PDB file of C-alpha atoms in Angstrom:
ATOM      1  CA  GLN A   1       0.032   0.011  -0.010  1.00 81.00           C
ATOM      2  CA  LYS A   2       2.904   2.369   0.680  1.00 83.00           C
ATOM      3  CA  ASN A   3       4.355   1.913  -2.776  1.00 82.00           C
ATOM      4  CA  SER A   4       0.994   1.392  -4.580  1.00 83.00           C
ATOM      5  CA  CYS A   5       1.997  -1.952  -6.055  1.00 87.00           C
ATOM      6  CA  VAL A   6       1.076  -5.570  -5.533  1.00 89.00           C
ATOM      7  CA  LEU A   7       3.622  -8.324  -5.056  1.00 91.00           C
ATOM      8  CA  PRO A   8       3.817 -11.016  -7.638  1.00 92.00           C
ATOM      9  CA  GLU A   9       1.963 -14.246  -6.715  1.00 93.00           C
ATOM     10  CA  ASP A  10       4.912 -16.463  -6.367  1.00 93.00           C
ATOM     11  CA  LEU A  11       6.888 -13.967  -4.026  1.00 93.00           C
ATOM     12  CA  LYS A  12       3.726 -13.320  -2.082  1.00 93.00           C
ATOM     13  CA  ASN A  13       3.234 -17.071  -1.404  1.00 94.00           C
ATOM     14  CA  PHE A  14       6.962 -17.237  -0.420  1.00 95.00           C
ATOM     15  CA  TYR A  15       6.495 -14.481   2.141  1.00 95.00           C
ATOM     16  CA  LEU A  16       3.336 -16.115   3.496  1.00 95.00           C
ATOM     17  CA  MET A  17       5.392 -19.253   4.158  1.00 94.00           C
ATOM     18  CA  THR A  18       8.464 -17.588   5.619  1.00 93.00           C
ATOM     19  CA  ASP A  19       9.512 -14.011   6.301  1.00 94.00           C
ATOM     20  CA  GLY A  20      12.691 -14.019   4.362  1.00 93.00           C
ATOM     21  CA  PHE A  21      15.355 -16.702   3.982  1.00 93.00           C
ATOM     22  CA  GLN A  22      19.089 -16.829   4.841  1.00 93.00           C
ATOM     23  CA  MET A  23      21.377 -19.788   4.598  1.00 93.00           C
ATOM     24  CA  THR A  24      25.107 -19.882   4.863  1.00 92.00           C
ATOM     25  CA  TRP A  25      27.738 -22.635   4.694  1.00 90.00           C
ATOM     26  CA  SER A  26      31.481 -22.803   5.326  1.00 91.00           C
ATOM     27  CA  VAL A  27      34.484 -24.824   4.281  1.00 89.00           C
ATOM     28  CA  LYS A  28      37.321 -25.954   6.418  1.00 87.00           C
ATOM     29  CA  THR A  29      40.792 -24.840   5.606  1.00 82.00           C
ATOM     30  CA  ASP A  30      43.520 -26.229   7.984  1.00 84.00           C
ATOM     31  CA  ASP A  31      40.687 -27.291  10.461  1.00 82.00           C
ATOM     32  CA  THR A  32      39.415 -23.657  10.526  1.00 87.00           C
ATOM     33  CA  PRO A  33      35.882 -22.970   9.209  1.00 89.00           C
ATOM     34  CA  MET A  34      35.801 -20.219   6.579  1.00 88.00           C
ATOM     35  CA  PRO A  35      32.292 -18.775   5.498  1.00 88.00           C
ATOM     36  CA  LEU A  36      31.782 -19.271   1.837  1.00 89.00           C
ATOM     37  CA  GLY A  37      28.292 -19.739   0.587  1.00 89.00           C
ATOM     38  CA  SER A  38      25.443 -17.188   1.285  1.00 92.00           C
ATOM     39  CA  MET A  39      21.845 -17.471   0.146  1.00 93.00           C
ATOM     40  CA  VAL A  40      19.615 -14.531   1.153  1.00 94.00           C
ATOM     41  CA  ILE A  41      16.166 -13.291   0.477  1.00 95.00           C
ATOM     42  CA  ASN A  42      15.356 -10.158   2.461  1.00 94.00           C
ATOM     43  CA  SER A  43      12.449 -10.160   4.834  1.00 94.00           C
ATOM     44  CA  ILE A  44       9.501  -7.816   4.284  1.00 91.00           C
ATOM     45  CA  SER A  45      11.001  -5.235   6.573  1.00 90.00           C
ATOM     46  CA  LYS A  46      14.257  -5.150   4.537  1.00 90.00           C
ATOM     47  CA  LEU A  47      12.491  -5.097   1.193  1.00 91.00           C
ATOM     48  CA  CYS A  48      13.581  -1.496   0.724  1.00 89.00           C
ATOM     49  CA  ARG A  49      13.037   0.595  -2.332  1.00 89.00           C
ATOM     50  CA  LEU A  50      16.043   1.732  -4.272  1.00 84.00           C
ATOM     51  CA  GLY A  51      16.195   5.423  -5.335  1.00 72.00           C
ATOM     52  CA  GLY A  52      13.425   6.541  -3.055  1.00 58.00           C
ATOM     53  CA  SER A  53      13.743   9.981  -1.547  1.00 53.00           C
ATOM     54  CA  SER A  54      14.838  10.079   2.099  1.00 51.00           C
ATOM     55  CA  MET A  55      13.816  12.611   4.623  1.00 49.00           C
ATOM     56  CA  TYR A  56      17.476  12.957   5.738  1.00 50.00           C
ATOM     57  CA  THR A  57      18.899  13.903   2.289  1.00 52.00           C
ATOM     58  CA  LEU A  58      19.411  17.473   1.306  1.00 54.00           C
ATOM     59  CA  PRO A  59      17.268  18.947  -1.466  1.00 59.00           C
ATOM     60  CA  SER A  60      20.301  19.481  -3.838  1.00 58.00           C
ATOM     61  CA  ALA A  61      21.947  16.110  -2.858  1.00 55.00           C
ATOM     62  CA  PRO A  62      22.548  13.796  -5.897  1.00 56.00           C
ATOM     63  CA  THR A  63      20.314  10.769  -6.208  1.00 59.00           C
ATOM     64  CA  LEU A  64      20.367   7.611  -8.362  1.00 61.00           C
ATOM     65  CA  ALA A  65      17.864   9.306 -10.632  1.00 57.00           C
ATOM     66  CA  ASP A  66      20.669  11.526 -11.732  1.00 56.00           C
ATOM     67  CA  LEU A  67      22.360   8.589 -13.413  1.00 60.00           C
ATOM     68  CA  GLU A  68      19.519   8.368 -15.978  1.00 64.00           C
ATOM     69  CA  ASP A  69      20.639   9.159 -19.504  1.00 60.00           C
ATOM     70  CA  ASP A  70      18.160   9.513 -22.254  1.00 51.00           C
ATOM     71  CA  THR A  71      20.700   8.382 -24.766  1.00 47.00           C
ATOM     72  CA  ASP A  72      20.859   4.870 -23.304  1.00 52.00           C
ATOM     73  CA  GLU A  73      19.810   2.036 -25.713  1.00 50.00           C
ATOM     74  CA  GLU A  74      16.478   0.585 -24.473  1.00 52.00           C
ATOM     75  CA  GLY A  75      15.467  -2.858 -25.479  1.00 50.00           C
ATOM     76  CA  ASN A  76      17.451  -3.096 -28.732  1.00 55.00           C
ATOM     77  CA  GLY A  77      17.561  -6.617 -30.322  1.00 54.00           C
ATOM     78  CA  ASP A  78      17.314  -9.426 -27.811  1.00 64.00           C
ATOM     79  CA  LYS A  79      18.211  -7.325 -24.799  1.00 73.00           C
ATOM     80  CA  PRO A  80      15.191  -6.351 -22.590  1.00 79.00           C
ATOM     81  CA  GLU A  81      14.573  -2.785 -21.659  1.00 84.00           C
ATOM     82  CA  LYS A  82      16.597  -1.835 -18.584  1.00 88.00           C
ATOM     83  CA  PRO A  83      15.073  -0.483 -15.391  1.00 88.00           C
ATOM     84  CA  HIS A  84      15.033   3.212 -14.505  1.00 86.00           C
ATOM     85  CA  PHE A  85      16.243   4.838 -11.261  1.00 84.00           C
ATOM     86  CA  ASP A  86      13.673   7.583 -11.619  1.00 81.00           C
ATOM     87  CA  SER A  87       9.992   7.389 -11.144  1.00 81.00           C
ATOM     88  CA  ARG A  88       9.426   5.303 -14.269  1.00 84.00           C
ATOM     89  CA  SER A  89      10.336   2.119 -12.381  1.00 86.00           C
ATOM     90  CA  LEU A  90       9.985   0.672  -8.885  1.00 90.00           C
ATOM     91  CA  ILE A  91      12.992  -1.200  -7.560  1.00 92.00           C
ATOM     92  CA  PHE A  92      13.102  -3.247  -4.408  1.00 94.00           C
ATOM     93  CA  GLU A  93      16.263  -4.977  -2.922  1.00 94.00           C
ATOM     94  CA  LEU A  94      15.902  -8.757  -2.546  1.00 94.00           C
ATOM     95  CA  ASP A  95      19.598  -9.648  -1.799  1.00 94.00           C
ATOM     96  CA  PRO A  96      22.499  -7.253  -0.794  1.00 92.00           C
ATOM     97  CA  CYS A  97      24.925  -9.918  -2.151  1.00 91.00           C
ATOM     98  CA  ASN A  98      27.399  -9.228   0.561  1.00 89.00           C
ATOM     99  CA  GLY A  99      28.234  -5.826  -0.880  1.00 89.00           C
ATOM    100  CA  ASN A 100      29.046  -7.376  -4.375  1.00 90.00           C
ATOM    101  CA  GLY A 101      25.975  -5.787  -5.991  1.00 92.00           C
ATOM    102  CA  LYS A 102      22.152  -5.979  -5.483  1.00 94.00           C
ATOM    103  CA  VAL A 103      19.448  -8.403  -6.582  1.00 95.00           C
ATOM    104  CA  CYS A 104      16.244  -6.452  -7.219  1.00 95.00           C
ATOM    105  CA  LEU A 105      12.646  -6.972  -7.753  1.00 95.00           C
ATOM    106  CA  VAL A 106      11.840  -4.561 -10.584  1.00 93.00           C
ATOM    107  CA  TYR A 107       8.519  -3.058 -11.599  1.00 92.00           C
ATOM    108  CA  LYS A 108       9.682  -1.580 -14.984  1.00 85.00           C
ATOM    109  CA  HIS A 109       6.475   0.483 -15.783  1.00 81.00           C
ATOM    110  CA  ALA A 110       5.317   2.488 -12.825  1.00 75.00           C
ATOM    111  CA  GLU A 111       3.663   5.368 -14.681  1.00 76.00           C
ATOM    112  CA  PRO A 112       0.887   6.349 -14.738  1.00 74.00           C
ATOM    113  CA  VAL A 113      -0.104   3.178 -12.814  1.00 75.00           C
ATOM    114  CA  VAL A 114       2.296   0.489 -11.562  1.00 78.00           C
ATOM    115  CA  SER A 115       2.200  -2.535 -13.806  1.00 78.00           C
ATOM    116  CA  PRO A 116       1.862  -5.934 -12.056  1.00 82.00           C
ATOM    117  CA  ASP A 117       4.701  -7.371 -14.277  1.00 87.00           C
ATOM    118  CA  THR A 118       7.899  -7.842 -12.483  1.00 91.00           C
ATOM    119  CA  GLU A 119      11.357  -9.097 -13.263  1.00 93.00           C
ATOM    120  CA  ILE A 120      14.527 -10.022 -11.326  1.00 94.00           C
ATOM    121  CA  TRP A 121      17.604  -7.882 -12.211  1.00 95.00           C
ATOM    122  CA  PHE A 122      21.168  -7.667 -10.927  1.00 95.00           C
ATOM    123  CA  LEU A 123      22.697  -4.293 -10.173  1.00 93.00           C
ATOM    124  CA  ASP A 124      26.496  -4.477 -10.035  1.00 92.00           C
ATOM    125  CA  ARG A 125      28.767  -2.237  -8.241  1.00 90.00           C
ATOM    126  CA  ALA A 126      29.303  -0.028 -11.191  1.00 89.00           C
ATOM    127  CA  LEU A 127      25.479   0.542 -11.242  1.00 89.00           C
ATOM    128  CA  TYR A 128      24.873  -1.373 -14.411  1.00 91.00           C
ATOM    129  CA  TRP A 129      21.860  -3.612 -14.890  1.00 92.00           C
ATOM    130  CA  HIS A 130      22.046  -7.228 -15.740  1.00 93.00           C
ATOM    131  CA  PHE A 131      18.814  -9.311 -16.398  1.00 94.00           C
ATOM    132  CA  LEU A 132      18.410 -12.516 -14.374  1.00 94.00           C
ATOM    133  CA  THR A 133      14.919 -14.034 -14.657  1.00 93.00           C
ATOM    134  CA  LYS A 134      11.314 -13.123 -15.313  1.00 93.00           C
ATOM    135  CA  THR A 135       9.886 -14.718 -12.175  1.00 94.00           C
ATOM    136  CA  PHE A 136      10.954 -14.951  -8.506  1.00 95.00           C
ATOM    137  CA  THR A 137      10.512 -18.757  -8.590  1.00 94.00           C
ATOM    138  CA  ALA A 138      13.130 -19.006 -11.484  1.00 94.00           C
ATOM    139  CA  TYR A 139      15.520 -16.790  -9.549  1.00 95.00           C
ATOM    140  CA  TYR A 140      15.056 -18.879  -6.366  1.00 94.00           C
ATOM    141  CA  ARG A 141      16.019 -21.969  -8.300  1.00 93.00           C
ATOM    142  CA  LEU A 142      19.082 -20.170  -9.689  1.00 91.00           C
ATOM    143  CA  LEU A 143      20.027 -19.178  -6.105  1.00 92.00           C
ATOM    144  CA  ILE A 144      19.793 -22.788  -4.866  1.00 91.00           C
ATOM    145  CA  THR A 145      21.580 -24.353  -7.804  1.00 89.00           C
ATOM    146  CA  HIS A 146      24.527 -21.928  -7.665  1.00 90.00           C
ATOM    147  CA  LEU A 147      24.872 -22.961  -3.906  1.00 89.00           C
ATOM    148  CA  GLY A 148      25.118 -19.217  -2.889  1.00 89.00           C
ATOM    149  CA  LEU A 149      28.765 -19.178  -4.121  1.00 90.00           C
ATOM    150  CA  PRO A 150      30.436 -15.764  -4.001  1.00 89.00           C
ATOM    151  CA  GLN A 151      29.704 -13.376  -6.796  1.00 90.00           C
ATOM    152  CA  TRP A 152      27.660 -16.090  -8.609  1.00 91.00           C
ATOM    153  CA  GLN A 153      25.312 -13.416 -10.082  1.00 92.00           C
ATOM    154  CA  TYR A 154      28.294 -12.114 -12.186  1.00 91.00           C
ATOM    155  CA  ALA A 155      28.120 -15.363 -14.162  1.00 89.00           C
ATOM    156  CA  PHE A 156      25.167 -13.741 -15.946  1.00 89.00           C
ATOM    157  CA  THR A 157      27.172 -10.555 -16.807  1.00 90.00           C
ATOM    158  CA  SER A 158      29.257  -9.995 -19.948  1.00 89.00           C
ATOM    159  CA  TYR A 159      32.486  -9.777 -17.766  1.00 85.00           C
ATOM    160  CA  GLY A 160      31.844 -12.949 -15.662  1.00 86.00           C
ATOM    161  CA  VAL A 161      33.016 -13.887 -12.147  1.00 85.00           C
ATOM    162  CA  SER A 162      36.380 -12.800 -10.686  1.00 86.00           C
ATOM    163  CA  PRO A 163      39.341 -15.186 -10.880  1.00 86.00           C
ATOM    164  CA  GLN A 164      39.046 -15.897  -7.073  1.00 86.00           C
ATOM    165  CA  ALA A 165      35.445 -16.754  -7.332  1.00 86.00           C
ATOM    166  CA  LYS A 166      36.042 -18.897 -10.487  1.00 86.00           C
ATOM    167  CA  GLN A 167      38.318 -21.017  -8.375  1.00 86.00           C
ATOM    168  CA  TRP A 168      35.438 -21.791  -5.978  1.00 85.00           C
ATOM    169  CA  PHE A 169      33.181 -22.504  -8.963  1.00 84.00           C
ATOM    170  CA  ASN A 170      35.718 -25.023 -10.420  1.00 84.00           C
ATOM    171  CA  MET A 171      35.744 -26.697  -7.110  1.00 83.00           C
ATOM    172  CA  TYR A 172      32.033 -26.818  -6.261  1.00 83.00           C
ATOM    173  CA  LYS A 173      30.165 -26.107  -9.489  1.00 79.00           C
ATOM    174  CA  PRO A 174      32.511 -26.596 -12.491  1.00 74.00           C
ATOM    175  CA  ILE A 175      29.680 -27.178 -14.926  1.00 64.00           C
ATOM    176  CA  THR A 176      28.694 -23.444 -14.765  1.00 60.00           C
ATOM    177  CA  ILE A 177      32.025 -22.024 -15.852  1.00 58.00           C
ATOM    178  CA  ASN A 178      32.340 -24.570 -18.779  1.00 57.00           C
ATOM    179  CA  THR A 179      28.788 -24.116 -20.214  1.00 49.00           C
ATOM    180  CA  ALA A 180      30.079 -23.473 -23.705  1.00 52.00           C
ATOM    181  CA  LEU A 181      32.087 -26.608 -23.713  1.00 45.00           C
ATOM    182  CA  LEU A 182      29.155 -28.596 -22.314  1.00 43.00           C
ATOM    183  CA  SER A 183      26.932 -27.448 -25.315  1.00 46.00           C
ATOM    184  CA  GLU A 184      29.510 -28.648 -27.725  1.00 49.00           C
ATOM    185  CA  GLU A 185      30.089 -32.167 -26.298  1.00 51.00           C
ATOM    186  CA  ALA A 186      27.757 -33.570 -23.798  1.00 48.00           C
ATOM    187  CA  ASP A 187      30.220 -36.237 -22.699  1.00 53.00           C
ATOM    188  CA  SER A 188      33.165 -33.892 -22.071  1.00 50.00           C
ATOM    189  CA  PHE A 189      32.557 -34.050 -18.379  1.00 49.00           C
ATOM    190  CA  VAL A 190      32.219 -37.738 -18.049  1.00 56.00           C
ATOM    191  CA  ASN A 191      35.270 -39.398 -16.559  1.00 57.00           C
ATOM    192  CA  LYS A 192      35.934 -42.274 -19.007  1.00 64.00           C
ATOM    193  CA  LEU A 193      38.035 -45.012 -17.480  1.00 64.00           C
ATOM    194  CA  ASP A 194      39.797 -47.484 -20.019  1.00 68.00           C
ATOM    195  CA  PRO A 195      40.678 -50.563 -17.970  1.00 68.00           C
ATOM    196  CA  SER A 196      43.105 -51.768 -20.782  1.00 72.00           C
ATOM    197  CA  LYS A 197      45.165 -48.755 -20.284  1.00 70.00           C
ATOM    198  CA  VAL A 198      44.942 -48.447 -16.528  1.00 63.00           C
ATOM    199  CA  PHE A 199      45.685 -52.085 -15.859  1.00 65.00           C
ATOM    200  CA  LYS A 200      47.932 -52.678 -18.821  1.00 64.00           C
ATOM    201  CA  SER A 201      50.498 -55.466 -17.992  1.00 62.00           C
ATOM    202  CA  LYS A 202      54.004 -55.795 -19.475  1.00 58.00           C
ATOM    203  CA  ASN A 203      54.436 -58.265 -22.463  1.00 59.00           C
ATOM    204  CA  LYS A 204      57.161 -60.242 -20.831  1.00 58.00           C
ATOM    205  CA  THR A 205      56.669 -61.351 -17.376  1.00 58.00           C
ATOM    206  CA  PRO A 206      59.994 -61.747 -15.527  1.00 59.00           C
ATOM    207  CA  VAL A 207      60.850 -65.167 -14.264  1.00 60.00           C
ATOM    208  CA  LEU A 208      61.851 -65.196 -10.598  1.00 64.00           C
ATOM    209  CA  LYS A 209      65.063 -67.339  -9.968  1.00 62.00           C
ATOM    210  CA  LYS A 210      65.171 -69.127  -6.659  1.00 62.00           C
ATOM    211  CA  LYS A 211      68.481 -68.456  -4.909  1.00 62.00           C
ATOM    212  CA  GLN A 212      70.176 -71.703  -3.703  1.00 64.00           C
ATOM    213  CA  PRO A 213      71.439 -71.721  -0.146  1.00 64.00           C
ATOM    214  CA  PRO A 214      75.210 -71.104   0.128  1.00 64.00           C
ATOM    215  CA  GLN A 215      77.244 -74.410   0.464  1.00 63.00           C
ATOM    216  CA  PRO A 216      80.448 -74.830   2.336  1.00 60.00           C
ATOM    217  CA  PRO A 217      83.619 -75.277   0.244  1.00 59.00           C
ATOM    218  CA  GLY A 218      84.124 -78.852   1.202  1.00 57.00           C
ATOM    219  CA  SER A 219      80.719 -79.967   0.137  1.00 53.00           C
ATOM    220  CA  GLN A 220      80.987 -78.087  -3.127  1.00 53.00           C
ATOM    221  CA  LYS A 221      84.171 -80.044  -3.952  1.00 52.00           C
ATOM    222  CA  SER A 222      82.507 -83.348  -3.190  1.00 52.00           C
ATOM    223  CA  HIS A 223      79.505 -82.314  -5.295  1.00 52.00           C
ATOM    224  CA  THR A 224      81.854 -81.605  -8.228  1.00 50.00           C
ATOM    225  CA  SER A 225      83.647 -84.932  -7.900  1.00 51.00           C
ATOM    226  CA  MET A 226      80.468 -86.734  -7.778  1.00 54.00           C
ATOM    227  CA  THR A 227      79.278 -84.967 -10.909  1.00 53.00           C
ATOM    228  CA  SER A 228      82.535 -85.877 -12.720  1.00 52.00           C
ATOM    229  CA  ALA A 229      82.243 -89.394 -11.569  1.00 50.00           C
ATOM    230  CA  LYS A 230      78.778 -89.648 -12.941  1.00 50.00           C
ATOM    231  CA  THR A 231      79.867 -88.189 -16.279  1.00 51.00           C
ATOM    232  CA  CYS A 232      82.669 -90.746 -16.542  1.00 50.00           C
ATOM    233  CA  SER A 233      80.510 -93.760 -15.778  1.00 51.00           C
ATOM    234  CA  SER A 234      77.853 -92.531 -18.235  1.00 51.00           C
ATOM    235  CA  ALA A 235      80.541 -92.223 -21.005  1.00 48.00           C
ATOM    236  CA  GLY A 236      81.825 -95.729 -20.156  1.00 50.00           C
ATOM    237  CA  ASN A 237      78.349 -97.072 -20.502  1.00 51.00           C
ATOM    238  CA  SER A 238      77.852 -95.467 -23.812  1.00 50.00           C
ATOM    239  CA  SER A 239      81.115 -96.949 -25.069  1.00 48.00           C
ATOM    240  CA  ARG A 240      80.185-100.392 -23.952  1.00 51.00           C
ATOM    241  CA  LYS A 241      76.948-100.137 -25.745  1.00 46.00           C
TER     242      LYS A 241
END
């Protein structure tokens, strides 16, 4: 009632079930837990409007509406029309993204009457808009599937995630970083094991020779004499034959 707009049905049902959502998870490095993932949906009280006038600002103080430029390209090609910071759009913050930007619920057409159609957009730290989804339900699924990894919203921008965030993606969600490779070859991420190469045996198996126990010198001489005697007797037998 304060902003003269109606919440979309899926977001309204979400708030009827729970007043906001926050889930964080950590990883252990050297037995020390380090916070990593964060999934946040602001509560009703924190669903603040961006660009709204405040009673504490000076009359001549700059606002977000001053960033509007009439020369901006609007909805050219496949790109949807970007939100406006002035009175043409209503923007509400859904997720502060730990200071890396803002995920916003956007009513793009607020004049003369607020249109019930909403979209979810990401506002980066340079105050550029990036389209995410058309519905809150679709965004909620994106939030869950990206595990709340740091800066995951930047995967939907033209410049992508930072190198540090890319390392976390390669560890916990590698398929997101390599989506182009996945579309080219579906089996590229399947670990193919070739048993013939892994368990390949050599062609020649070495024959193990048994070591004979060492014999004393006396017994070795007697063994030699016995062998020579046997040879002589066999030679005599053959001559007799």
